[in-house]
Short mmCIF file of C-alpha atoms and ligand atoms in Angstrom, two decimals:
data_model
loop_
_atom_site.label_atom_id
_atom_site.label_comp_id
_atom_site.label_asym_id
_atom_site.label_seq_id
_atom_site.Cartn_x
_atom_site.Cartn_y
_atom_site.Cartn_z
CA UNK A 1 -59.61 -14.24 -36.28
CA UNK A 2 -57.72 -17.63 -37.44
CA UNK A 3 -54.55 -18.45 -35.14
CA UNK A 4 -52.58 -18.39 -37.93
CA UNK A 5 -53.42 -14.96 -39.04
CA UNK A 6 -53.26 -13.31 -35.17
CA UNK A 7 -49.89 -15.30 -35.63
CA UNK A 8 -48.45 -13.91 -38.14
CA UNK A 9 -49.61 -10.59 -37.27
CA UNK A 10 -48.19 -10.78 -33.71
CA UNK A 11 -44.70 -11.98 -35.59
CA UNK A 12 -44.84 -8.87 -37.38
CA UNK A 13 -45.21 -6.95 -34.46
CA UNK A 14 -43.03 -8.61 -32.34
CA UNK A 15 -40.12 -7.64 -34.70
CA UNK A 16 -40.83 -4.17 -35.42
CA UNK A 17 -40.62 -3.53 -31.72
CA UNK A 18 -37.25 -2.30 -30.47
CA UNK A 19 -37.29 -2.12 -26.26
CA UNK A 20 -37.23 -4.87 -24.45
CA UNK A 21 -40.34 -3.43 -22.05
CA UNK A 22 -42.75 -3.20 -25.59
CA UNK A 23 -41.62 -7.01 -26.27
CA UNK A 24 -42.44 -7.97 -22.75
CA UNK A 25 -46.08 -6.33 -22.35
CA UNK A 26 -46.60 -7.97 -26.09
CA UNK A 27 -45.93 -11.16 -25.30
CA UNK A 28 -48.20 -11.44 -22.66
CA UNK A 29 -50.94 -10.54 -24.80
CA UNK A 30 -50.31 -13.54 -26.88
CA UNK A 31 -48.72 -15.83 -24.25
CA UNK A 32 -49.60 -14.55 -20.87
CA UNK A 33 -53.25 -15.85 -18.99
CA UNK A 34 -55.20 -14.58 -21.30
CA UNK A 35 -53.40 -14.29 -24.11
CA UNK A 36 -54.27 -15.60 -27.57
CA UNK A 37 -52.58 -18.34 -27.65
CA UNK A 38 -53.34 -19.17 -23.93
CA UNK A 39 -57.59 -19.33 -25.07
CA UNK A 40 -56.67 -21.57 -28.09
CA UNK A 41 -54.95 -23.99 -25.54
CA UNK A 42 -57.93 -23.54 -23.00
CA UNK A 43 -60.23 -24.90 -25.99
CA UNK A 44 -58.54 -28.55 -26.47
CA UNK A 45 -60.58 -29.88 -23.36
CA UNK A 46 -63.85 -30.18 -25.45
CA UNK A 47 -62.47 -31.73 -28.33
CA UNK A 48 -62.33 -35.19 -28.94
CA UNK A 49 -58.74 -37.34 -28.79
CA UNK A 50 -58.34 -37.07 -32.47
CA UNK A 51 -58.94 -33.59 -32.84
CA UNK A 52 -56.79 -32.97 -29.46
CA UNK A 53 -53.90 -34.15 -30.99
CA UNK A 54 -54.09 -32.83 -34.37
CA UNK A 55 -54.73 -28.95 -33.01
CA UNK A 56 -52.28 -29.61 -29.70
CA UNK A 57 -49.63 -30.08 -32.35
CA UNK A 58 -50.43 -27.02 -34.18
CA UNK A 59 -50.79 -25.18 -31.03
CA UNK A 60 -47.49 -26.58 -29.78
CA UNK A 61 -45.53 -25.08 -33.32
CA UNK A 62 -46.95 -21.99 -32.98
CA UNK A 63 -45.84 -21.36 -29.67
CA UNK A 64 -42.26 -22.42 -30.43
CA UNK A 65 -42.05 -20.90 -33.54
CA UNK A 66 -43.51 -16.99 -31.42
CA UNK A 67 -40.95 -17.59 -28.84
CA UNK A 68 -38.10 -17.87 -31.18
CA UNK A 69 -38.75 -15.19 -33.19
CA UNK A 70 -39.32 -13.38 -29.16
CA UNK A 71 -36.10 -14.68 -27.95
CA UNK A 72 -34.26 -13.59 -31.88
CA UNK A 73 -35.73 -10.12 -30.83
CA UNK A 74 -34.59 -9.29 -27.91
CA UNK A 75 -31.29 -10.42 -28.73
CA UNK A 76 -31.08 -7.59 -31.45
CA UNK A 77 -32.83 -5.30 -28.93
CA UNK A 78 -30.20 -6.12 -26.65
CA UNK A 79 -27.37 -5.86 -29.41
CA UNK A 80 -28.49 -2.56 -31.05
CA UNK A 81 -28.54 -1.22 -26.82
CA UNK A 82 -25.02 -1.97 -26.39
CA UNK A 83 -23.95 -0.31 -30.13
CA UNK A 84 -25.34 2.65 -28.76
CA UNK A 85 -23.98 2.59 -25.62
CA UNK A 86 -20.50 1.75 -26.99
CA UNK A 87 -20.80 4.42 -29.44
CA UNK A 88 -21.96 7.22 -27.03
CA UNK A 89 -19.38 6.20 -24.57
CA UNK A 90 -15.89 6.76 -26.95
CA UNK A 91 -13.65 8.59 -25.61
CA UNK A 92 -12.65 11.81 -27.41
CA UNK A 93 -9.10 11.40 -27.52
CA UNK A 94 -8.51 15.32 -29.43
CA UNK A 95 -9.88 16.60 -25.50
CA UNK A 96 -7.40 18.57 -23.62
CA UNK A 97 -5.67 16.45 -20.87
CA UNK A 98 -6.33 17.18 -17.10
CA UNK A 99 -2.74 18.69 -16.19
CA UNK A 100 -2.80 18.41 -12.74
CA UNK A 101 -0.54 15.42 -11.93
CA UNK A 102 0.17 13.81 -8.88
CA UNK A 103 3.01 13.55 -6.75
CA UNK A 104 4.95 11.50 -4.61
CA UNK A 105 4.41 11.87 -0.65
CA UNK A 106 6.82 13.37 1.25
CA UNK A 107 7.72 10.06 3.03
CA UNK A 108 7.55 8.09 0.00
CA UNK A 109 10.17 10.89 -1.54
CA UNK A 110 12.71 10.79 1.08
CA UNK A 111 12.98 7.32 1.46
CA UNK A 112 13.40 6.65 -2.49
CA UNK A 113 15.92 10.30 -2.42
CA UNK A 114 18.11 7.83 0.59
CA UNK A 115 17.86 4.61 -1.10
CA UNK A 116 19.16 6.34 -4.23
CA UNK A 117 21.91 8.05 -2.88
CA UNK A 118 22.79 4.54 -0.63
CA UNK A 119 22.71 2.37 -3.75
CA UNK A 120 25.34 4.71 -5.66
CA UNK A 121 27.56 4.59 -2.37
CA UNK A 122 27.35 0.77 -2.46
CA UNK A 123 25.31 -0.15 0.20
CA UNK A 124 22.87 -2.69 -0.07
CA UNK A 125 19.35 -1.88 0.07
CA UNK A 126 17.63 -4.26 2.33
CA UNK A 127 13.96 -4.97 3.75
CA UNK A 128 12.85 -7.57 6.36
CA UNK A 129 9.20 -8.74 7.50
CA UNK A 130 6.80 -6.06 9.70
CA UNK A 131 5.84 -8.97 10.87
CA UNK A 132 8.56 -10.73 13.05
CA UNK A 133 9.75 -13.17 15.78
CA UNK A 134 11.62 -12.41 19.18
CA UNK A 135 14.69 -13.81 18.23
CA UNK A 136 15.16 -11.13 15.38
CA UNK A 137 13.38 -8.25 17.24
CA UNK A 138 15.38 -8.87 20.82
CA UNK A 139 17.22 -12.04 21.20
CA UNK A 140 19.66 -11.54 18.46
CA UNK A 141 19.89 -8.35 19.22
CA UNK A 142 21.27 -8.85 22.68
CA UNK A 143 17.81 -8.10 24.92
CA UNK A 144 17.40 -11.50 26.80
CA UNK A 145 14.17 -12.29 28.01
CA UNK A 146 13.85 -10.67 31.08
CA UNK A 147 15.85 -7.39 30.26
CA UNK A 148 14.38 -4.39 31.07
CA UNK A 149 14.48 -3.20 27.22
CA UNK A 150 11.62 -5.46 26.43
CA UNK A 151 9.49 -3.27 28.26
CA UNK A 152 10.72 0.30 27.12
CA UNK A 153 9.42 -0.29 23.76
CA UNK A 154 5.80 -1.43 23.64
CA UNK A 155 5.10 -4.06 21.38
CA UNK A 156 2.38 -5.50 19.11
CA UNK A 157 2.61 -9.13 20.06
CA UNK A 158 0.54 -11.27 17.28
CA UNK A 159 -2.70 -13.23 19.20
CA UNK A 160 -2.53 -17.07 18.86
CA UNK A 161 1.63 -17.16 17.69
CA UNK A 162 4.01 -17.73 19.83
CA UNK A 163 6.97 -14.89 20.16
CA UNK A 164 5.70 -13.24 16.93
CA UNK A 165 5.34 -9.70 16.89
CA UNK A 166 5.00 -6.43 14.69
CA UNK A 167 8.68 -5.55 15.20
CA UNK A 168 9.52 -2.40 16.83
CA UNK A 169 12.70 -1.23 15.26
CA UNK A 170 14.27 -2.06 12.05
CA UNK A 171 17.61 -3.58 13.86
CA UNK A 172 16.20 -6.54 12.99
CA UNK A 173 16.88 -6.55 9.29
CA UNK A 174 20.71 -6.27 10.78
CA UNK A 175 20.59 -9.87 11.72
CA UNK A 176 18.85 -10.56 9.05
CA UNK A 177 21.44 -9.27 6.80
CA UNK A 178 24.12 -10.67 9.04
CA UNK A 179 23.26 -14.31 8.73
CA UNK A 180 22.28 -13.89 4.51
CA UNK A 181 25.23 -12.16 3.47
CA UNK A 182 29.19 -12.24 3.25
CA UNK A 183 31.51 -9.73 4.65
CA UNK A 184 32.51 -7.02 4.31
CA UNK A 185 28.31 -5.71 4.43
CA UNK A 186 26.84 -2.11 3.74
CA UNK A 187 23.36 -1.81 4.16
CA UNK A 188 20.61 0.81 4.37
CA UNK A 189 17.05 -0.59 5.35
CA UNK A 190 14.05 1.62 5.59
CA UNK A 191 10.33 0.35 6.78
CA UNK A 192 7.69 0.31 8.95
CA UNK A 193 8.01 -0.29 12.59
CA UNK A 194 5.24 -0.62 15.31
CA UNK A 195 4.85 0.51 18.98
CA UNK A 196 1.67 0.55 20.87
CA UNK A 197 2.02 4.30 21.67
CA UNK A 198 -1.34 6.93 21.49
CA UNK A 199 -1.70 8.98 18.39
CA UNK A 200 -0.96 12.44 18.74
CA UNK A 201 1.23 15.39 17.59
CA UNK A 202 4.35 13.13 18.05
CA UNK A 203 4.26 9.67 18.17
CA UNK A 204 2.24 7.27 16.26
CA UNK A 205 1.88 3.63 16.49
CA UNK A 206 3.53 2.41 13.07
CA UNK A 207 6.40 5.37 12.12
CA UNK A 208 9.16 4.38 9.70
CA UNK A 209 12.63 3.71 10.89
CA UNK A 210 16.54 3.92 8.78
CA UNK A 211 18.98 1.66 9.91
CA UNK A 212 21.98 1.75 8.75
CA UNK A 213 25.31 -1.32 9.46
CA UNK A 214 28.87 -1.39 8.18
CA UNK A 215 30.53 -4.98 8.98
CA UNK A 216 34.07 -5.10 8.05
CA UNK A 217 36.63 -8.03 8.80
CA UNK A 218 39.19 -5.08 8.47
CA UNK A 219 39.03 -2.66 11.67
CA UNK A 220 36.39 0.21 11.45
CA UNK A 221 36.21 2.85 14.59
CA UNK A 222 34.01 5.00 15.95
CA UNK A 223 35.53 7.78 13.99
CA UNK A 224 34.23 5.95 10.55
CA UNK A 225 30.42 5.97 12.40
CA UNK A 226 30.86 9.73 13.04
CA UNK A 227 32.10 10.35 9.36
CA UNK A 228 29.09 8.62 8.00
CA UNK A 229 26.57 9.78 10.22
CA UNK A 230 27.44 13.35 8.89
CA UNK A 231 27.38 12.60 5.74
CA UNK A 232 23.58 10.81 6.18
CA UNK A 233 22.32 14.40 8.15
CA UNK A 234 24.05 16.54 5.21
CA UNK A 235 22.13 14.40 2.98
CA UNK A 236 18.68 14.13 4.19
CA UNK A 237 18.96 18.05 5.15
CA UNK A 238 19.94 18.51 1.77
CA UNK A 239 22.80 20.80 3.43
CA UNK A 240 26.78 20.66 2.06
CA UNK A 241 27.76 19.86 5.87
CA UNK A 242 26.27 19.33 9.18
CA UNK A 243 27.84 19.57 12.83
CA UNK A 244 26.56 16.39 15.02
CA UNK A 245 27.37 15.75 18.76
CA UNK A 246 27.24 12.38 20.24
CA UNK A 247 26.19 12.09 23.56
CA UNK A 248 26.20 8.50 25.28
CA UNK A 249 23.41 6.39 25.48
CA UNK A 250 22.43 3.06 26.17
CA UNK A 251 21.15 0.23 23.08
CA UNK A 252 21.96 -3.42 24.19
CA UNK A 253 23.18 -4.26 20.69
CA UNK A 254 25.85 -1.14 20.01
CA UNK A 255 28.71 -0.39 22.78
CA UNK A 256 29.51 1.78 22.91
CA UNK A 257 26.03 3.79 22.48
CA UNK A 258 25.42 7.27 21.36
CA UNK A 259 22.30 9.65 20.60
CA UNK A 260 23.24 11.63 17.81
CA UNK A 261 22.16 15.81 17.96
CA UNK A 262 22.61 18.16 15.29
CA UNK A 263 23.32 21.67 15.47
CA UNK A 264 20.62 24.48 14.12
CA UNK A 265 19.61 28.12 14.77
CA UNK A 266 16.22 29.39 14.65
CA UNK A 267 15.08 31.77 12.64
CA UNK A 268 11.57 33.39 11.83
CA UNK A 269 10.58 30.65 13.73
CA UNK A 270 11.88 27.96 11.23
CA UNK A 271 15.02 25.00 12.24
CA UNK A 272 17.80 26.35 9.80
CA UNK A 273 20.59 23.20 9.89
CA UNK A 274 23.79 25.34 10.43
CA UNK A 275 27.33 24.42 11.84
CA UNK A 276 27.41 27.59 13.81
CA UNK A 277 23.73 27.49 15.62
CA UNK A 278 23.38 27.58 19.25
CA UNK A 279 20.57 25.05 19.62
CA UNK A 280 21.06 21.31 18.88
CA UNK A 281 18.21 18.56 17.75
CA UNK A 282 18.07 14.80 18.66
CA UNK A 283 17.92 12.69 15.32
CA UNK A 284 18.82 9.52 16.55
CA UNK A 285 21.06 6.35 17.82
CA UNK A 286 24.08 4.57 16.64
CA UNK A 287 27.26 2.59 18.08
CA UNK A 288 29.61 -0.03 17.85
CA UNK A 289 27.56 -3.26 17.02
CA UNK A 290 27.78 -5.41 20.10
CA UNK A 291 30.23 -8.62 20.01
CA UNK A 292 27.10 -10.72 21.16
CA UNK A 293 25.18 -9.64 17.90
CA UNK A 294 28.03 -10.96 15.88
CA UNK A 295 28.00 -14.21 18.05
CA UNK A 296 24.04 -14.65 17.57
CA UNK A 297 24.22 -14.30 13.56
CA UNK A 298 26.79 -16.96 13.54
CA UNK A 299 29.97 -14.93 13.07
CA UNK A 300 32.83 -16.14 14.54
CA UNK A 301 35.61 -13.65 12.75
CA UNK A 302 35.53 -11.10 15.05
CA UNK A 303 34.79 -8.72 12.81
CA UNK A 304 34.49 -4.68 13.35
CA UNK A 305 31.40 -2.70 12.63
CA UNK A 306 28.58 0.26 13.24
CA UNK A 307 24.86 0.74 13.25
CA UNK A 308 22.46 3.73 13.28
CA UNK A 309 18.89 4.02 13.51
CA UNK A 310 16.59 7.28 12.61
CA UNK A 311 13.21 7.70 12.78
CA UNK A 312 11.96 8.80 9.24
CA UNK A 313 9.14 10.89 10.26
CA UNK A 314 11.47 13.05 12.59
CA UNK A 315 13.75 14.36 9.68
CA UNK A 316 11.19 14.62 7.38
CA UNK A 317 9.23 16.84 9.90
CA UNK A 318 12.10 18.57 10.89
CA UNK A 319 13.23 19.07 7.36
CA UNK A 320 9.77 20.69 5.80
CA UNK A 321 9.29 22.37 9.34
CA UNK A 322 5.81 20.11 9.82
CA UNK A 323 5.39 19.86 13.66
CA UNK A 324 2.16 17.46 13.75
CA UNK A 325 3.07 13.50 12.55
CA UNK A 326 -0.53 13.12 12.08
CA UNK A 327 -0.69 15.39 9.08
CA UNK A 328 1.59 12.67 7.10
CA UNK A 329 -1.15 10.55 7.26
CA UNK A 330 -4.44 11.91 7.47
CA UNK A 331 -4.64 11.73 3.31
CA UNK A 332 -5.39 15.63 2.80
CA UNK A 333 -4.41 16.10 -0.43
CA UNK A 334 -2.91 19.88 0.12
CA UNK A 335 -0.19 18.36 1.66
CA UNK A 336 0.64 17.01 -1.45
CA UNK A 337 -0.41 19.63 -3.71
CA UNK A 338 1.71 22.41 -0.87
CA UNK A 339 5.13 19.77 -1.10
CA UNK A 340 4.86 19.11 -4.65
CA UNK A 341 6.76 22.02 -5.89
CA UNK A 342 9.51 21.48 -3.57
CA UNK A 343 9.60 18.06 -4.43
CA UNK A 344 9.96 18.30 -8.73
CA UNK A 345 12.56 21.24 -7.38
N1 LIG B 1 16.91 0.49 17.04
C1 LIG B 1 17.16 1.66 17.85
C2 LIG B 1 15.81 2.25 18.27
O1 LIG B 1 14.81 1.89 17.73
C3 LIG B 1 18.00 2.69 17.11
C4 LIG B 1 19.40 2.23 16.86
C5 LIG B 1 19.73 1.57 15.70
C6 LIG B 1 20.41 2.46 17.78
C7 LIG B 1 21.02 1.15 15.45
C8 LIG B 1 21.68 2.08 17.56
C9 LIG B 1 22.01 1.41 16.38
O2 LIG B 1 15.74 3.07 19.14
#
């Protein structure tokens, strides 16, 4: 057969083909080693120069002119393939929707329920760095060097910088606070914190902390702190009033120091919050913010003020009666789907 004629032919089957795999196992049999095209090339070597140039020209058009009209193809192949696709892959909008929705985690819920309630009481609503230096974490908050309260909590010191650490209480965002903003200063701050204590029912190495500071140039006592602690159980209880006891304690940056209990009965086995239990739970610390705080943030007015600090997995655990901290974060999803109705309650 003429080249031109197995040309043409191949062009016409070439473009009724419509997968790129037919195209491919085509073209070899006109391009490949021993395609048609390839033997027509093979026979220039026994013509003379004349003729060699006259038929390598021809040869040379009809090979440009095939793979064009190859290349054109597969193009459209490739085009009509992703019509298809996009066609078979519309959505159906008139399908019913899934109606299980998601909900918020129990953590994630009580600290958005507190910052809520702390914004509409005027507080500010404050954050500071996880990551953090020793001045914020212990110098500023009165524990020098060598103090003995370095040790009690076990901290996450960062490899390669100096005096930078995760920080291990959120008293930090205190100072923080302290040195950005004027006086008189509400805030509520609620994060992550970091100790390097073993996994298990009850402690884990990153737990959330609330702290809580009043600064006032105008005198605030101890009875204000004991006022507004109440009101922060009642509220994360969900309960119209609580009954605390303070017992005194030791934090280098309140003094005087307190551990604050509240009072609860048991019963069928659950912690009921009530004023006239006989059993009392430990929540957490507060005090008198030390003098020397003041001093290291740069105040020099003398000013009067409180602190607490709670651990947010401890009243959330107390609260939904959960008595394994691991279970907050192990992902299962039926903790969700068990807390969700209480939650949207
Ligand atoms: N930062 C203290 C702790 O982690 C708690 C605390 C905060 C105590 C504020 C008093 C005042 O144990």
């Amino acid at each position: 057969m003429e080249i031109e004629t197995a040309t043409l032919d191949f062009i016409k089957t070439i473009q009724s083909l419509n997968t790129i795999v037919e195209i491919d196992a085509e073209k070899s049999k006109f391009l490949g080693k021993n395609g048609i095209l390839t033997k027509e090339f093979k026979k220039l070597s026994v013509l003379n120069t004349e003729e060699k140039v006259m038929f390598g020209k021809k040869l040379n058009t009809i090979k440009n002119q095939v793979e064009e009209v190859i290349n054109n193809q597969i193009k459209l192949v490739k085009k009509l393939e992703l019509d298809k696709k996009l066609k078979e892959e519309n959505v159906d909008i008139t399908l019913p929707i899934n109606k299980e929705f998601g909900s918020l985690h129990i953590l994630s819920n009580e600290i958005r329920r507190i910052k809520n309630e702390y914004k509409a009481k005027g507080f500010l609503i404050l954050d500071g760095p996880e990551v953090e230096t020793e001045f914020f974490n212990f110098d500023a908050l009165n524990i020098p060097k060598y103090h003995p309260a370095r040790q009690s909590q076990d901290t996450f010191y960062i490899e390669d910088f100096d005096e930078t650490l995760l920080r291990t209480q959120t008293s930090c965002v205190q100072i923080r606070a302290m040195q950005e903003k004027q006086l008189p200063l509400r805030m509520i701050s609620i994060g992550k914190t970091y100790r390097n204590d073993q996994l298990d029912a009850t402690h884990s190495p990153m737990f959330h902390q609330i702290e809580g500071l009043v600064v006032d140039n105008n005198p605030i006592n101890i009875g204000n702190l004991k006022d507004e602690l109440s009101k922060f159980v009642a509220f994360v209880f969900e309960v119209d009033s609580v009954l605390l006891r303070f017992r005194p304690s030791f934090f280098p940056f309140t003094e005087p120091s307190m551990e604050v209990d509240c009072c609860y009965s048991k019963e069928n086995g659950n912690i009921k919050i009530n004023k006239n239990g006989d059993k009392w739970l430990e929540l957490g610390g507060a005090g008198m913010v030390h003098p020397n705080v003041f001093r290291a943030c740069g105040i020099t007015t003398e000013p009067y003020g409180f602190a607490f600090g709670f651990g947010l997995e401890r009243l959330v655990m107390l609260k939904y009666g959960i008595n394994d901290i691991r279970s907050l974060y192990d992902t299962d999803i039926r903790l969700l789907r068990h807390y969700k109705s209480i939650l949207i309650n």
